[in-house]
Amino acid sequence: MAAKIRLEDRECPLSTALGYVGEWWTLLILHDCFDGYSRFDQFQDNLKISTSMLTSRLKTLVANGLLEKKPYQTNPVRYEYVLTELGRSLRPVVVALAAWGNARLDPAERSMILVDAETGEEAEPVLVDRKTGRRVDGDDFVFTAGPAASAAFRDRYAATAEAVGGRSGR
């Protein structure tokens, strides 16, 4: 029987990312933070999450560096949870997940949409390559092994590396 591999020990960057946000309450808490919520009671009221689960998720988010715990009241001491730079960097992920969820619905069935803050026009988020501006969700972009890849990862992507190397003249 193979030993169980912890998610955070896997080489794949998707596993690493899921180690931070893999529990579904985590993404919902982060979404609340992006909407301006920062206090325990706000999260609890909005999400209808149990006190113990919320406490656990917030501790994990702080420990992982996605949120920072700051006192906002001294007597009694009460804290708010503020997004760190690392936490803020997850906003495109939340936007993309919401867009993916909405894409499956008729526009009249969408309970939340992303709009331009100035114009109020609905946005249609897509993921693009910063260098070329091309969408990266099609077959013309592929994963391949990176510089720190193990032999197993290089083997997994060997065919991709050959195909990409042949096209780029490497």
Backbone as a ProteinNet text record, in pm:
[ID]
protein_1_A
[PRIMARY]
MAAKIRLEDRECPLSTALGYVGEWWTLLILHDCFDGYSRFDQFQDNLKISTSMLTSRLKTLVANGLLEKKPYQTNPVRYEYVLTELGRSLRPVVVALAAWGNARLDPAERSMILVDAETGEEAEPVLVDRKTGRRVDGDDFVFTAGPAASAAFRDRYAATAEAVGGRSGR
[TERTIARY]
84.1	0	88.3	57.2	135.1	107.1	210.7	194	113.2	33.3	-46.4	45.8	30.8	110.9	28.4	87.8	18.4	10.8	-101	-122.4	-8	38.4	142.9	279.9	296.6	423.2	431.3	321.2	322.6	396.5	457.9	537.9	453.6	336.2	251.4	209.9	223.1	182.6	33.1	-47.2	-190.1	-208.6	-128.6	-136.3	-96.8	6	48.9	-62.7	-121.9	-230.1	-347.9	-382.1	-493.2	-461.7	-334.5	-295.4	-333.1	-338.4	-378.1	-529.6	-594	-735.3	-825.4	-777.5	-851.9	-980.1	-993.5	-1115.8	-1214.3	-1334.3	-1426.1	-1462.6	-1464	-1492	-1385.1	-1262.9	-1152.2	-1179.7	-1221.1	-1250	-1367.1	-1466.1	-1580.1	-1539.2	-1452.6	-1402.2	-1320.7	-1234.1	-1155.3	-1246.5	-1350.5	-1445.8	-1508.4	-1546	-1599.7	-1496.9	-1370.2	-1264.6	-1256.4	-1264.4	-1260.1	-1380.2	-1490.5	-1609.4	-1606.7	-1496.3	-1481.2	-1507.9	-1545.5	-1565.7	-1430	-1421.5	-1294.5	-1313	-1435	-1456.4	-1528.4	-1494.1	-1546.4	-1698.2	-1767.3	-1913.7	-1968.4	-1898.7	-1941.9	-1933.4	-1821.2	-1806.3	-1914.2	-1933	-2028.4	-2170.7	-2208.7	-2343.4	-2365	-2266.4	-2281.5	-2276.3	-2183.4	-2161.6	-2243.9	-2296.5	-2370.9	-2282.6	-2158.5	-2058.7	-2050.8	-2022.4	-2012	-1892.3	-1900.1	-1792.8	-1662.6	-1668.5	-1545.5	-1484.2	-1566.6	-1513.4	-1453.1	-1521	-1469.3	-1338.5	-1333.3	-1210.3	-1095.1	-1121.7	-1020.1	-973.6	-1066.3	-1031.5	-953.1	-995	-923.7	-781.6	-765.9	-631.5	-543.6	-598.1	-521.8	-486.2	-580.7	-553.7	-445	-445	-340.8	-207.3	-208.3	-85.2	-24.2	-107.7	-58.9	-22.6	-42.3	-1.8	-98.9	-223.4	-323.2	-399.5	-413.3	-478	-385.3	-402.3	-329.8	-433.2	-408.2	-498.7	-454.6	-546	-512.5	-620	-577.8	-678.5	-745.6	-878.3	-950.2	-1017.7	-1013.4	-1073.8	-989.3	-971.9	-883.9	-956	-1076.3	-1142.2	-1287.4	-1319.2	-1228.9	-1156.8	-1045.1	-968.7	-1049.4	-1067.4	-1134	-1045.4	-1051.6	-962.5	-1039.9	-972.4	-1021.8	-917.7	-961.1	-875.3	-861.5	-738.5	-710.6	-628.3	-665	-590.7	-446.3	-355.2	-215	-197.5	-79	-50.1	-71.3	-26.7	-46.6	-195.6	-273.2	-417.8	-482.1	-442.6	-497.2	-463.5	-349.9	-309.7	-400.9	-485.9	-581.3	-709.9	-727	-850	-877	-778.8	-808.4	-859.5	-814.7	-861.5	-1009.3	-1047.5	-1187.8	-1273.7	-1224	-1296.7	-1315.5	-1209.1	-1217.6	-1314.7	-1313.2	-1406.7	-1551.4	-1575.5	-1711.4	-1755.3	-1665.7	-1699	-1728.7	-1651.2	-1674.9	-1812.3	-1844.6	-1975.7	-2088.9	-2072.9	-2176.2	-2191	-2082.4	-2088	-2181.9	-2205.2	-2293.9	-2440.4	-2467.8	-2603.7	-2659.4	-2790	-2857.6	-2834.5	-2813	-2787.7	-2892.9	-3016.7	-3122.2	-3108	-3027.1	-3009.8	-2887.3	-2812.3	-2689.4	-2719.5	-2673.7	-2700	-2590.8	-2478	-2366.6	-2292.7	-2262.3	-2186.9	-2073.2	-1972.7	-1860.6	-1888.6	-1880.1	-1906	-1791.3	-1778.3	-1683.6	-1733.5	-1649.4	-1690	-1729	-1676.2	-1709.9	-1835	-1847.1	-1956.2	-2074.3	-2052.3	-2158	-2178.9	-2099.1	-2111.1	-2057.5	-2128.5	-2082.9	-1952.5	-1858.4	-1729.7	-1736.6	-1657.4	-1644.6	-1498.4	-1460.4	-1319.6	-1267.3	-1144.8	-1072.1	-928.5	-859.8	-720.3	-634.1	-544.1	-460.4	-313	-229	-85.6	-46.1	26.2	65.5	149.8	234.8	324.7	251.5	161.5	99.3	-44.6	-109.8	-250.6	-341.9	-285.6	-365.6	-427.4	-550.3	-616.2	-534.7	-526.8	-447.8	-533.9	-663.6	-751.8	-775.8	-707.1	-722.3	-609.3	-615.8	-516.4	-380.5	-370.7	-242.9	-151	-191.8	-105.9	-109.1	7.5	17.3	110.2	92.7	185.6	306.1	421.4	543.3	624.6	727.4	809.7	887.8	898.6	975.3	1116.2	1196	1337.2	1359.3	1267.2	1285	1216.6	1168.8	1093.4	1179.8	1116.7	1182.2	1186.6	1257.3	1264.2	1124.7	1044.2	907.8	824.9	839.7	764.4	817.3	949.7	1006	956.8	948.1	895.2	749.6	672.8	530.6	513.3	598.5	584.3	687	749.6	852.6	798.1	681.8	624.1	592.1	541.9	512	639.9	744.5	872.4	929.2	919.1	966.6	887.4	755.7	669.6	693.9	704.1	726.3	866.2	965.5	1102.9	1116	1043.6	1047.5	985.7	880.9	814.7	895.3	966.5	1038.2	1180.4	1224.2	1357.3	1466.6	1430.4	1530.2	1613.5
-118.5	0	124.3	215.7	339.1	430	497.3	592.7	712	767.1	884.3	1005.8	1079.4	1199.1	1319.6	1401.2	1521.7	1617.4	1688	1780.1	1879.2	1933.7	2035.7	1978.6	1846.2	1785.2	1750.6	1761.6	1732.8	1842.2	1804.1	1899.4	1996.8	1957.2	2036.5	2168.7	2281.7	2410.1	2415.7	2335.2	2329.9	2272.8	2173.2	2116.6	2219.4	2296.1	2401	2503	2546.6	2645.3	2588.9	2462.9	2402.4	2387.4	2376.9	2374.9	2504.2	2614.7	2743.7	2762.6	2722.4	2757.8	2638.7	2517.9	2398.7	2375.2	2426.1	2408.1	2515.9	2476.8	2571.2	2690.8	2677.9	2794.6	2901.5	2858.8	2953	3051.5	3002.1	3091.2	3183.6	3133.7	3218.6	3328.8	3297.5	3399.1	3503	3457.1	3550.8	3638.5	3579.4	3657.2	3766.8	3732	3832.9	3944.1	3906.4	4007.3	4100.9	4046.3	4130.1	4224.4	4184.3	4270.2	4366.7	4367.3	4465.1	4414.5	4289.1	4234.5	4210	4229.7	4205.4	4151.7	4148	4109.7	3976	3906.6	3772.8	3767.7	3860.1	3857.2	3884	3963.5	3987.6	3858.9	3788.2	3661.6	3562.5	3553.7	3456.8	3489	3615.3	3655.3	3630.7	3662.7	3648.6	3503.7	3426.5	3289.5	3184.3	3220.4	3123.6	3002.3	3030.7	2929.2	2913.9	2794	2773.1	2849	2884	2956.3	2877.7	2747.6	2667.5	2657.1	2640.6	2630.6	2764	2873.4	3005.6	3034.2	3003.4	3022.2	2943.4	2819.2	2733.5	2788.5	2828.3	2880	3010.2	3099.8	3227.1	3204	3111.8	3080	3029.1	2943.7	2889.2	2998.4	3086.6	3195.9	3289.3	3314	3396.6	3321.3	3193.6	3114	3102.1	3096.3	3084.8	3219.6	3327.6	3458.6	3524.6	3476	3536.3	3648.9	3638.5	3743.1	3781.8	3903.8	3952.2	3986.5	3943.9	3968.9	4096.9	4197.8	4327.1	4365.4	4415.3	4460.3	4588.6	4593.9	4717.4	4775.9	4702.9	4747.2	4690.2	4770.6	4725.4	4669.4	4715.3	4670	4632.7	4508	4393	4394	4320.7	4315.2	4240.7	4303.8	4242.2	4264.3	4166.6	4169.3	4175.5	4230.5	4222.3	4146.4	4095.2	4014.8	4088.1	4129.9	4214.1	4134.3	4147.2	4079.3	4126.9	4033.9	4067	4078.6	4115.2	4118.5	3980.2	3876.1	3739.3	3707.9	3748.2	3728	3804.1	3929.1	4009.5	3950.1	3882	3823.5	3708.5	3661.8	3556	3609.7	3739.8	3796	3748.5	3744.7	3695.3	3551.2	3471.4	3332.9	3330.7	3411.9	3419.1	3474.6	3576.9	3633.5	3527.1	3452.7	3349.2	3238.5	3196.3	3092.5	3140.7	3264.4	3319.3	3329.3	3372.4	3382.8	3245.1	3146.1	3008.8	2961.3	2988.2	2949.7	3020.6	3149.6	3226.4	3184.4	3142.3	3103.4	2986.1	2908	2791.8	2828.8	2952.2	2995.2	3088	3087.9	3189.4	3323	3432.3	3561.3	3598	3559.9	3592.1	3511.4	3405.7	3320.1	3357	3456.2	3492.8	3581.5	3539.3	3617.2	3719.9	3708.4	3800.7	3812.5	3935	3956.3	4054.5	4051.5	4144.3	4260.4	4382.4	4499.7	4599.1	4683.3	4794.1	4894.2	4929.5	5018	5157.3	5202.4	5335.1	5334.8	5235.7	5236.6	5150	5053.4	4960	4851.1	4852	4751.7	4617.9	4510.8	4378.2	4344.1	4289.6	4247.2	4100	4062.7	3923.2	3883.4	3842.1	3814.4	3695.2	3711.3	3603.2	3608.9	3497.6	3492	3506.8	3604.1	3630.4	3629.5	3604.1	3611.9	3759.4	3798.5	3939	3989.4	3903.9	3947	3969.2	3877.4	3882.4	3930.8	3925.4	3960.5	3850.5	3736.3	3624.4	3546.1	3495.5	3409.8	3282.8	3237.7	3118.4	2995.5	3006	2894	2799.3	2819.2	2732	2631.3	2550.1	2445.2	2497.6	2625.5	2678.8	2719.3	2695.8	2710.7	2578.1	2526.6	2396.7	2406.8	2315.9	2305.9	2224.5	2258.4	2181.2	2190.2	2108.2	2107.2	2237.2	2286.2	2407.3	2373.6	2475.8	2453.9	2369.7	2372	2296.8	2160.3	2118.7	1993.6	1871.9	1776.7	1649.2	1566.7	1455.8	1366.1	1316.6	1286.3	1238	1344.5	1467.8	1576.2	1600.3	1594.3	1609.5	1497.6	1375.4	1262.6	1286.9	1334.9	1360.8	1457.1	1557	1660.1	1647.5	1533.5	1515.2	1541.2	1487.2	1506.4	1653.5	1720.5	1863.3	1941.6	1908.6	1979.4	1961	1840.2	1816.2	1896.6	1894.3	1966.5	2117.4	2169.3	2312.9	2349.8	2267.5	2292.3	2291.8	2202.7	2195.4	2317.5	2372.1	2490.6	2617.2	2621.7	2746.5	2745.9	2632.2	2624.7	2607.9	2562.6	2542.6	2420.3
0	0	0	-87.1	-97.2	22	66.9	177.1	127.8	216.5	181.5	170	61.3	40.1	82.6	167.9	209.1	91	79.5	-30.7	-45.6	65.8	59.4	21	23	-14.7	-162.8	-233.2	-376.2	-450.1	-559.6	-636.8	-717.7	-757.9	-845.9	-779.9	-851.6	-793.2	-762.2	-830.7	-796.7	-656.9	-621.6	-486.5	-382.1	-412.3	-319.8	-300.1	-410.7	-402.3	-323.5	-348.6	-275.4	-127.1	-93.6	47.3	118	42.6	98.3	95.1	-12.8	-31.3	-60	-39.8	-78.5	-2	116.5	194.1	150.6	114.5	49.7	135.3	267.3	351.9	332.9	305.5	289.4	176.6	61.7	-51.2	-20.9	51.1	86	184.3	277.5	370.7	293.7	203.8	123.6	38.1	-18.5	-97.8	-11.2	111	202.9	227.5	243.4	263.6	143.9	22.7	-96.9	-102.4	-40	-34	83.9	160.2	267.6	408.3	423.6	557.6	622.5	754.5	822.7	964.8	1012.8	1152.3	1163.8	1271.1	1295.7	1282.4	1348.9	1346	1205.5	1125.5	987.8	905.2	919	846.9	890.7	1021.3	1074.8	1030.2	1036.5	994	845.5	764.2	620.1	574	629.7	582.4	656.2	771.4	853.3	886.8	919.1	951	1102.5	1150.6	1294.8	1350.7	1476.8	1543.8	1537.8	1565.1	1565.9	1426.8	1323.8	1187.7	1144.6	1174.3	1137.2	1210.3	1338.3	1415.9	1353.7	1319.3	1257.9	1124.1	1039.5	906	918	1006.2	1022.8	1074.3	1169.6	1220.2	1107.7	1022.4	910.6	810.7	781.5	688.2	741.3	870.6	932.4	928.8	967.7	969.2	829.5	726.7	589	527.4	602.7	555.3	459.4	452.8	364.4	432.4	563.2	643.2	757.9	803.1	920.1	1026.5	1148.9	1260.5	1331	1335	1395.2	1496.2	1612.8	1709.9	1661	1677.4	1643.5	1767	1879.1	2004.8	2117.5	2224.6	2332.4	2454.7	2484.5	2606.9	2580.6	2558.3	2547.8	2412.5	2407.4	2283.3	2178	2063.7	1949.3	1827.3	1736.4	1621.1	1490.6	1392	1255.6	1174.5	1062.6	975.8	843.2	813.8	698.3	597.2	471	365.6	361	346.8	321.2	169.5	127.2	-16.9	-78	-7.3	-56.2	-67.8	30.2	25.6	-88.8	-106.9	-216.8	-352.6	-360.9	-489.3	-532.3	-443	-478.1	-540.2	-544.3	-600.1	-742.5	-831.6	-966.7	-967.9	-872.1	-863.4	-826.5	-729.3	-687.6	-801.3	-870.1	-984.1	-1092.3	-1121.4	-1225.2	-1186.2	-1061.3	-1016.6	-1024.8	-984.8	-993.7	-1139.3	-1226.4	-1368.8	-1426.8	-1388	-1434.1	-1387.3	-1262	-1210.4	-1283.1	-1309.2	-1379.1	-1524.6	-1587.4	-1729	-1752.3	-1650.9	-1662	-1641.2	-1604.2	-1571.3	-1678.2	-1689.9	-1770.1	-1698.9	-1772.4	-1705.8	-1600.1	-1619.6	-1522	-1393.2	-1393.3	-1275.5	-1191.9	-1232.7	-1163	-1043.4	-926.7	-805.2	-776.9	-842.6	-822.5	-955.6	-994.4	-1117.7	-1090.3	-1173.7	-1164.8	-1259.4	-1206.7	-1290.2	-1277.8	-1378.9	-1377.5	-1273.5	-1176.4	-1066.9	-1115.5	-1229.4	-1280.7	-1367	-1453.7	-1550.9	-1511.9	-1423.6	-1388.2	-1491.8	-1597.2	-1702.4	-1653.1	-1686.5	-1646.8	-1718	-1641.3	-1695.8	-1733.4	-1828.7	-1868.8	-1851.6	-1730.8	-1703.6	-1783.7	-1832	-1897.4	-1848.7	-1854.8	-1814.9	-1940	-1936.7	-2053.5	-2014.6	-2113.2	-2096.4	-2090.6	-1987.2	-1969.2	-2086.9	-2142.1	-2250	-2381.6	-2417.4	-2549.9	-2549.2	-2432.2	-2425.7	-2477.1	-2513.5	-2564.9	-2450.8	-2472.9	-2374.1	-2354.1	-2227.9	-2197.3	-2169.5	-2193.1	-2161.8	-2279.2	-2389.2	-2504.6	-2514.8	-2617.6	-2638.8	-2683.3	-2716.4	-2762.1	-2646.7	-2523	-2406.3	-2331.8	-2295.4	-2228.8	-2108.8	-2014.8	-1902.3	-1945.6	-1890	-1909.3	-1781	-1771	-1650.6	-1637.9	-1515.7	-1487.8	-1444.1	-1416.2	-1382.1	-1256.8	-1161.8	-1037.8	-1041	-1157.5	-1167.7	-1135.3	-1068.4	-1040.1	-1168.3	-1162.6	-1278.5	-1316	-1215.7	-1243.6	-1315.6	-1273.9	-1339.2	-1480.1	-1497.7	-1632.2	-1722.4	-1669.8	-1748.3	-1785.4	-1690.5	-1716.8	-1834.8	-1841.7	-1943.7	-2057.2	-2071.1	-2173.7	-2313.8	-2345	-2478.9	-2503.5	-2403.1	-2415.5	-2438.7	-2362	-2377.4	-2517.7	-2571.3	-2708.1	-2808.7	-2795.4	-2889.7	-2882.3	-2760.7	-2742.7	-2790.9	-2758.1	-2801.2	-2953.3	-3019.4	-3164.7	-3230.9	-3169.9	-3226.6	-3205	-3092.4	-3061	-3113	-3167.4	-3222.9	-3118.1	-2996.3	-2890.1	-2916
[MASK]
++++++++++++++++++++++++++++++++++++++++++++++++++++++++++++++++++++++++++++++++++++++++++++++++++++++++++++++++++++++++++++++++++++++++++++++++++++++++++++++++++++++++++

